[in-house]
């Protein structure tokens, strides 16, 4: 096998093979059949003629016919600015010239042509630019009445353009109307009419109107052409005959029939509208959103025992008819006795943790089945399928599920059940459920240190979110920088505290923990290292003072007593022995008190697991007075600070909403909203419910001090959609249920080929994606590769096997919901085929002949040898003819070969997918 490259497209080729060895080359083998390509593009266009409603074009033959005769040409056209092409000819055109008629005046069109041979269609040749039809010329504008165009609330008028356009092309027409009443003024209908037809809407039925038209070019406006007589606006439809007829009534459905109106108004009726209402009410409701084309319709979803009435109207291109008369009332019924609704199971108040799921379930009995509605603070709950779900189960069970409950869900919930016998009255009519949502609080914030003294300092902080339950305590902890364990200092209900009994000239860190009825928050962010002031009155650490190697500074030298310390202090320990510590006491005795002994003393106890400290004050009378020290000591209690920025913080609100926009193709469109910015929200733009993916060439997103804008560049038809903007901050968590934007397409491949499936996804938080085959989860292997990004997931099989065939499922899921899509992989069954046969066989000596043929097929084919239409081996030849078959080879063995055995032998293969045949000729030489 050899792959040829560099072939010329649209050319015809034949191939042959020559064998070569060290001696030389063989003769060329048989020439292959011609390899034929599709024809080349048709040649350049010529415009033959243009009229007001037709265009004639001509084109050259393709440079290459692909090796086969050109069978003909296909021509397509479209109006400039449109995306869809329309066929011009229903049959292949043999000519290379074509006239397209029925076109609109002064309108630009594009054309393209395909050439076709036996292989297929060529690439199209398009006109280099649009071709515009001519503007017809008449003497002056004239009024042309159009049959069937006077409608019940509008009229369609048409006119011919003026013969003289004043030397400049007409840019637009101006249409005006005037009601046929004395003193009425002319009112503008439109000044931007580009064609010669205009629909005038919002007219009063049975009133008379005059209309006039003016032409405009770059130099000015012409004199108006006025319709010569008044136009009376009236309905184009006849009346419906009789009432809508109701039949085939069941407990929840019926069939409504009616007769078509006496007149269709000059245009075919394209749709009927059918409405229903309960007789006791005055609200009409459409029975379906789909179009009704017949004069009968089956109405479903009726409530048993309620009395219904029906009416119908029709619509054509000109508008809608009046409603028919109302049908006779009908009551859907069944054989079951009617019963007023009542609650079988009680509903109770509920208290759930913050961000948990709250579920209310009750059982409602009644016949016919009551209509059950849920209310929140008196307003009906509309489920969104994600945050709030309203579900109904068999047996009359109804359920309200509130997911991810937060403070906004704390409310009074109600349930009401109603059928035609009434609602549940009084105490049973309204079931009230209280819902409270709470969790542990968030850690306190902004812990600050102030008023740092020798042994005291003041801490202040801001509370975090209270988790839906009032904060009852704050716990203060400290940690010396030399230690690794946090020590509880105190607890308080205020957001400030003065810490006492600290050791002078020591570094500490502090943190605060909040507590509510549901538990403790995490600790706050620790403060930076804080060093208390130096205690100049207290003596130094004993271990430091008795260290004779310690260097004494010049300032300390005059009053240093390092050498005397051992004689001044006696440290004694009375500790338990043998490794146990029970009632242990550590003491320090100060002898011969001096002024320098005044101060704070610390005892530090250390073991393998932890360490602890205790403090005591020594007051020397000549230095400090014990009474004056504590009486004169004042603790500042700062006023509680109010965080003004926190007061302003709230969920985002739209102060300027979105407005609808209209634009021409190719223009840029800007949408803008203003949103409160305390705190700054995160803004997401959606198109048709799906998040807009960043694309600088198509979309520009801007924000400036609360103004958020979306710019769509170079709009086209695909941009025609509903756009939504979603804003969220820490008070509103943005979520989006997992969605499948593009479903994987089912594939049919051959064994050994590659199969690739792609699924576009969306969701917030980012969804997880699971691919499954026949209910089993797919994992990556040497043949299978699964990859997922934020917006896309890909599943690829590199070498398909028969075991890969079957049904597949992709499941996209996040905390807000899940969605799944199904697709199939079909593998071409191996076509049954005779792979190799000899064309002619001559028996060797002795007289035993063997004919072997290779074959393929799945499942294994049935094998049949025959000669002259008779199956082998027959009764006469059963002793001389034998057939042997392996997995891919069948052999016909003939013993005792005779001259009469010469001739054509046929091998036939068949299985459930098809059959194949091959013929072998056997020649017998005479001795």
XYZ file of N, CA, C and O in Angstrom, residues 626-716:
364
model
N 0.228 50.210 98.169
C -0.671 49.170 97.666
C -2.078 49.739 97.433
O -2.704 49.511 96.406
N -2.575 50.515 98.393
C -3.930 51.066 98.305
C -4.036 52.082 97.186
O -4.963 52.051 96.377
N -3.060 53.027 97.160
C -3.125 54.071 96.132
C -2.991 53.484 94.724
O -3.574 53.979 93.761
N -2.230 52.392 94.614
C -2.011 51.808 93.284
C -3.333 51.316 92.679
O -3.669 51.601 91.533
N -4.118 50.591 93.495
C -5.337 50.019 92.961
C -6.486 51.011 92.926
O -7.354 50.951 92.051
N -6.502 51.969 93.909
C -7.571 52.960 93.874
C -7.362 53.962 92.742
O -8.306 54.479 92.156
N -6.131 54.305 92.475
C -5.847 55.291 91.436
C -5.804 54.711 90.030
O -5.659 55.445 89.056
N -5.910 53.403 89.960
C -5.821 52.758 88.642
C -7.193 52.832 87.960
O -8.192 52.376 88.502
N -7.298 53.431 86.816
C -8.571 53.556 86.085
C -8.477 52.789 84.775
O -7.456 52.837 84.085
N -9.515 52.081 84.501
C -9.589 51.319 83.246
C -10.503 52.061 82.280
O -11.651 52.324 82.596
N -9.958 52.407 81.150
C -10.743 53.133 80.151
C -11.693 52.171 79.446
O -11.306 51.095 79.027
N -12.924 52.599 79.368
C -13.921 51.822 78.641
C -14.347 52.614 77.413
O -15.192 53.491 77.496
N -13.692 52.356 76.307
C -13.987 53.163 75.108
C -15.421 52.937 74.632
O -15.997 51.861 74.842
N -15.966 53.984 74.050
C -17.302 53.862 73.474
C -17.272 52.866 72.325
O -16.311 52.778 71.584
N -18.348 52.149 72.229
C -18.429 51.167 71.156
C -18.497 51.891 69.813
O -19.341 52.752 69.585
N -17.573 51.525 68.963
C -17.509 52.202 67.667
C -18.567 51.647 66.713
O -18.846 50.457 66.713
N -19.120 52.541 65.958
C -20.125 52.137 64.965
C -19.473 52.170 63.592
O -18.939 53.205 63.165
N -19.466 51.047 62.934
C -18.892 50.955 61.588
C -19.928 51.456 60.582
O -20.874 50.749 60.222
N -19.761 52.729 60.186
C -20.747 53.324 59.272
C -20.793 52.608 57.933
O -21.832 52.527 57.290
N -19.628 52.106 57.505
C -19.625 51.409 56.208
C -20.445 50.133 56.283
O -21.079 49.721 55.311
N -20.455 49.492 57.479
C -21.229 48.260 57.621
C -22.719 48.543 57.542
O -23.501 47.737 57.041
N -23.142 49.708 58.058
C -24.558 50.070 57.986
C -25.011 50.170 56.534
O -26.132 49.822 56.180
N -24.125 50.648 55.657
C -24.477 50.822 54.252
C -24.441 49.512 53.482
O -24.985 49.430 52.384
N -23.786 48.491 54.030
C -23.636 47.246 53.291
C -24.965 46.504 53.213
O -25.674 46.369 54.204
N -25.274 46.024 52.023
C -26.530 45.330 51.783
C -26.438 44.597 50.456
O -25.489 44.803 49.705
N -27.400 43.730 50.178
C -27.395 43.090 48.854
C -27.507 44.143 47.753
O -28.079 45.214 47.949
N -26.945 43.866 46.568
C -26.980 44.855 45.485
C -28.404 45.137 45.023
O -29.260 44.258 45.010
N -28.659 46.397 44.656
C -29.961 46.795 44.134
C -29.770 47.531 42.818
O -28.821 48.315 42.653
N -30.668 47.294 41.864
C -30.620 47.970 40.568
C -31.341 49.309 40.696
O -32.541 49.357 40.981
N -30.606 50.393 40.506
C -31.213 51.716 40.555
C -31.588 52.227 39.178
O -32.363 53.163 39.051
N -31.029 51.652 38.119
C -31.440 51.949 36.741
C -31.539 50.616 36.011
O -30.540 49.914 35.867
N -32.741 50.205 35.582
C -32.899 48.858 35.010
C -32.416 48.793 33.561
O -32.051 49.794 32.955
N -32.453 47.571 33.012
C -32.155 47.367 31.591
C -33.338 47.804 30.741
O -34.496 47.693 31.149
N -33.059 48.308 29.540
C -34.101 48.677 28.589
C -33.894 47.903 27.294
O -32.757 47.577 26.919
N -35.016 47.607 26.596
C -34.926 46.900 25.322
C -34.174 47.742 24.302
O -34.222 48.976 24.320
N -33.488 47.064 23.383
C -32.725 47.737 22.334
C -33.094 47.127 20.982
O -33.387 45.938 20.878
N -33.056 47.962 19.933
C -33.235 47.520 18.548
C -32.063 48.058 17.730
O -31.599 49.179 17.951
N -31.561 47.251 16.801
C -30.389 47.673 16.031
C -30.408 47.003 14.666
O -31.083 45.991 14.445
N -29.669 47.615 13.733
C -29.476 47.023 12.417
C -28.268 46.094 12.455
O -27.343 46.268 13.257
N -28.261 45.110 11.545
C -27.134 44.193 11.451
C -25.861 44.979 11.169
O -25.827 45.859 10.305
N -24.794 44.643 11.893
C -23.508 45.316 11.719
C -23.267 46.437 12.705
O -22.135 46.903 12.849
N -24.314 46.912 13.397
C -24.146 47.982 14.379
C -23.631 47.427 15.704
O -23.578 46.220 15.919
N -23.245 48.331 16.620
C -22.892 47.983 17.993
C -24.059 48.346 18.904
O -24.719 49.375 18.696
N -24.323 47.510 19.894
C -25.421 47.745 20.836
C -24.852 47.797 22.246
O -24.004 46.983 22.612
N -25.336 48.749 23.050
C -24.856 48.908 24.425
C -26.029 48.748 25.394
O -27.073 49.384 25.236
N -25.869 47.871 26.397
C -26.801 47.743 27.515
C -26.115 48.294 28.768
O -24.928 48.037 28.983
N -26.864 49.017 29.592
C -26.273 49.578 30.805
C -27.249 49.558 31.969
O -28.457 49.738 31.793
N -26.722 49.312 33.184
C -27.509 49.378 34.415
C -26.665 50.057 35.485
O -25.431 50.089 35.386
N -27.332 50.610 36.489
C -26.611 51.122 37.657
C -27.009 50.286 38.862
O -28.182 49.940 39.045
N -26.010 49.955 39.693
C -26.201 49.045 40.822
C -25.518 49.645 42.045
O -24.446 50.254 41.939
N -26.146 49.476 43.230
C -25.506 49.932 44.467
C -24.207 49.173 44.684
O -24.083 48.005 44.332
N -23.210 49.844 45.316
C -21.857 49.292 45.375
C -21.341 49.171 46.812
O -20.171 49.392 47.065
N -22.173 48.852 47.769
C -21.739 48.672 49.159
C -22.128 47.281 49.622
O -23.251 47.061 50.062
N -21.242 46.295 49.586
C -19.929 46.350 48.936
C -20.028 46.161 47.420
O -21.099 45.888 46.903
N -18.875 46.308 46.746
C -18.828 46.197 45.287
C -19.347 44.824 44.846
O -18.870 43.790 45.292
N -20.367 44.782 43.946
C -20.906 43.480 43.522
C -20.087 42.860 42.391
O -19.338 43.544 41.694
N -20.253 41.565 42.235
C -19.744 40.845 41.065
C -20.893 40.718 40.076
O -21.972 40.261 40.431
N -20.675 41.157 38.835
C -21.748 41.258 37.844
C -21.534 40.222 36.751
O -20.426 40.073 36.223
N -22.596 39.472 36.415
C -22.558 38.462 35.357
C -23.651 38.778 34.341
O -24.783 39.073 34.719
N -23.309 38.737 33.044
C -24.269 38.965 31.963
C -24.659 37.627 31.359
O -23.816 36.764 31.132
N -25.962 37.434 31.104
C -26.487 36.198 30.535
C -27.183 36.484 29.210
O -27.809 37.544 29.038
N -27.081 35.548 28.279
C -27.795 35.616 26.998
C -28.669 34.382 26.893
O -28.168 33.265 26.920
N -29.990 34.609 26.799
C -30.948 33.504 26.725
C -30.759 32.533 27.892
O -30.852 31.332 27.737
N -30.423 33.063 29.077
C -30.266 32.242 30.262
C -28.907 31.615 30.443
O -28.653 30.966 31.450
N -27.985 31.799 29.480
C -26.655 31.207 29.562
C -25.608 32.308 29.733
O -25.698 33.381 29.118
N -24.611 32.036 30.555
C -23.560 33.007 30.834
C -22.805 33.353 29.561
O -22.452 32.489 28.769
N -22.570 34.636 29.331
C -21.824 35.084 28.157
C -20.338 34.853 28.408
O -19.774 35.366 29.379
N -19.716 34.085 27.542
C -18.299 33.793 27.692
C -17.469 34.967 27.159
O -17.830 35.576 26.152
N -16.354 35.283 27.822
C -15.539 36.428 27.369
C -15.051 36.243 25.934
O -14.561 35.180 25.553
N -15.238 37.269 25.106
C -14.772 37.280 23.720
C -14.546 38.745 23.346
O -15.486 39.451 22.969
N -13.311 39.241 23.454
C -13.051 40.671 23.223
C -13.499 41.156 21.848
O -13.818 42.332 21.676
N -13.524 40.265 20.856
C -13.934 40.692 19.518
C -15.436 40.866 19.417
O -15.922 41.570 18.531
N -16.209 40.231 20.313
C -17.667 40.282 20.238
C -18.271 41.090 21.378
O -19.240 41.817 21.169
N -17.718 40.963 22.601
C -18.313 41.604 23.764
C -17.272 42.449 24.507
O -16.106 42.080 24.589
N -17.744 43.585 25.051
C -16.914 44.423 25.919
C -17.701 44.681 27.201
O -18.847 45.135 27.154
N -17.084 44.358 28.369
C -17.710 44.578 29.672
C -16.989 45.743 30.367
O -15.763 45.735 30.466
N -17.744 46.734 30.848
C -17.140 47.875 31.541
C -17.909 48.143 32.829
O -19.099 47.825 32.947
N -17.200 48.750 33.810
C -17.841 49.164 35.059
C -17.161 50.438 35.538
O -15.945 50.583 35.428
N -17.966 51.371 36.069
C -17.422 52.649 36.536
C -18.359 53.222 37.585
O -19.448 53.703 37.259
N -17.957 53.123 38.862
C -18.683 53.742 39.972
C -20.164 53.370 39.964
O -21.048 54.225 40.031
N -20.442 52.086 39.847
C -21.811 51.615 39.908
C -22.512 51.502 38.570
O -23.638 50.999 38.505
N -21.896 51.957 37.477
C -22.462 51.823 36.132
C -21.808 50.619 35.463
O -20.590 50.586 35.279
N -22.610 49.639 35.101
C -22.109 48.412 34.481
C -22.702 48.304 33.077
O -23.929 48.436 32.903
N -21.830 48.072 32.083
C -22.274 48.094 30.697
C -21.789 46.853 29.938
O -20.707 46.324 30.212
N -22.627 46.419 28.989
C -22.284 45.352 28.049
C -22.387 45.920 26.648
O -23.448 46.432 26.260
N -21.293 45.850 25.877
C -21.283 46.294 24.485
C -21.199 45.070 23.588
O -20.297 44.238 23.738
N -22.156 44.919 22.657
C -22.154 43.831 21.678
C -21.726 44.429 20.336
O -22.384 45.332 19.819
N -20.632 43.927 19.792
C -20.074 44.480 18.559
C -20.612 43.745 17.335
O -20.799 42.526 17.350
N -20.851 44.507 16.278
C -21.192 43.952 14.959
C -22.315 42.929 15.079
O -22.155 41.753 14.763
N -23.488 43.380 15.527
C -24.584 42.462 15.803
C -25.044 41.762 14.533
O -24.985 42.319 13.436
N -25.494 40.502 14.704
C -26.094 39.754 13.611
C -27.338 39.052 14.135
O -27.756 39.268 15.285
